Amino acid sequence: MIPEYQGNPLIEALPDIWSSGEVINLLSQKAAYNKGERELDAQYRLHCIHRLFRYFQPLEQHIDIEQRISRSIRQGYLERNPFLASYAAEMADGYAVMKDRGSYQMLQGSKTAASGFTIIGVSGVGKSTAVEKILAMYPQRILHTSYRGKMLAMTQLVWLKLDCPHDGSLKQLCYQFFHAVDVAAGTDYFAQYTRGKYSLEMLLIIMTQLVRQFRIGILVIDEIQHLSEAKGGGSDKMLNFFVTLVNTIGLPVVLIGTIKAMSILQGEFRQARRGSGQGDLIWDRMKNNAAWRVFVKSMWRYQWTRTSVPYTDEMVDALYDESQGIIDIAVKLYAIVQIDAITKGTEAFTAADIHRAA
């Protein structure tokens, strides 16, 4: 156990820090498969092919992201130990700002070691899927009753994941946050705070207070490129709010988006600095190298055509040419070419069939 993590119930309640091998084992998801299924009638085999979409092969990027998330959560909790005197002071500060109907920028914070990071990549490479699977390795809700003989009545939410609203609206993001907390903690904040006439400033203060109350470990915001649709400086306001969460509250924020989000993030220096606390992760499509071949070979065993189609360099290259290393397209293409072969009755496929199916 790392010394600075000891004596902190929020960190000690988390799973152990995993090695790379353990992460691979935890993330690996094999599709159900039996060679005997090749003898089934066509209509049944067509259903079996859809198991491919549940198949998941961990890659180097997945290990990197898990380690970043692991560090972010634990470092963010360092200064948010509920037994620190600052805990009660921060909660009282939040309620005072709410009562005075002040601005969320008036919230007082403490020195924080928290830092988030940004994941940018083309659509279909698996950014969202990877982060969701990694978050699922951690318990989302932990109920505390006591710690080392001391009373500790608290609900800890280790992570929350939201999608950035399509119009980049900060108010809609607040509503999504309330709903996510309700789902995770069994509360009813969404109904409570969407019915009344609350200003945006008040909603941001309430959201920040809930982050403190539930000791949320990490906040993931997906589809951040939607900020480009925000009007009237809305994108800057949302990014500034994320900076406040990190700087003031100590909540690590992870932003996920397509290449379209680059201009938005780079336009705000303070956000670029805080969003890159561990360095940005630019997730490019896979190259036609050893990693690609490992991915394809692992997937290749899942065949439901009557004839077994061998794994060859020609097949690997054809799949790469048509998918350009984008995992989502590669898996769908491999499924479609099998569906095509079974439907037409050829019960086998070639590299030319992959090109035609694409």
PDB file of C-alpha atoms in Angstrom, residues 175 177-179 181-182 185-195 206 210 213-214:
ATOM      1  CA  TYR A 175     -29.737  17.822 -15.465  1.00  0.00           C
ATOM      2  CA  PHE A 177     -25.607  14.947 -13.736  1.00  0.00           C
ATOM      3  CA  PHE A 178     -28.607  14.886 -11.368  1.00  0.00           C
ATOM      4  CA  HIS A 179     -30.068  11.918 -13.262  1.00  0.00           C
ATOM      5  CA  VAL A 181     -26.470  10.606  -9.380  1.00  0.00           C
ATOM      6  CA  ASP A 182     -30.055   9.395  -8.930  1.00  0.00           C
ATOM      7  CA  ALA A 185     -27.251   6.552  -5.433  1.00  0.00           C
ATOM      8  CA  GLY A 186     -31.022   5.972  -5.501  1.00  0.00           C
ATOM      9  CA  THR A 187     -31.856   9.647  -4.899  1.00  0.00           C
ATOM     10  CA  ASP A 188     -34.394  11.972  -6.583  1.00  0.00           C
ATOM     11  CA  TYR A 189     -32.389  15.110  -7.344  1.00  0.00           C
ATOM     12  CA  PHE A 190     -33.463  15.203 -11.005  1.00  0.00           C
ATOM     13  CA  ALA A 191     -37.134  15.633 -10.092  1.00  0.00           C
ATOM     14  CA  GLN A 192     -36.236  18.028  -7.301  1.00  0.00           C
ATOM     15  CA  TYR A 193     -34.058  20.408  -9.325  1.00  0.00           C
ATOM     16  CA  THR A 194     -35.679  20.304 -12.761  1.00  0.00           C
ATOM     17  CA  ARG A 195     -39.148  21.313 -11.601  1.00  0.00           C
ATOM     18  CA  ILE A 206     -25.851  22.368  -6.325  1.00  0.00           C
ATOM     19  CA  LEU A 210     -23.289  16.968  -4.632  1.00  0.00           C
ATOM     20  CA  GLN A 213     -21.398  15.232  -0.574  1.00  0.00           C
ATOM     21  CA  PHE A 214     -21.025  11.964  -2.476  1.00  0.00           C
TER      22      PHE A 214
END
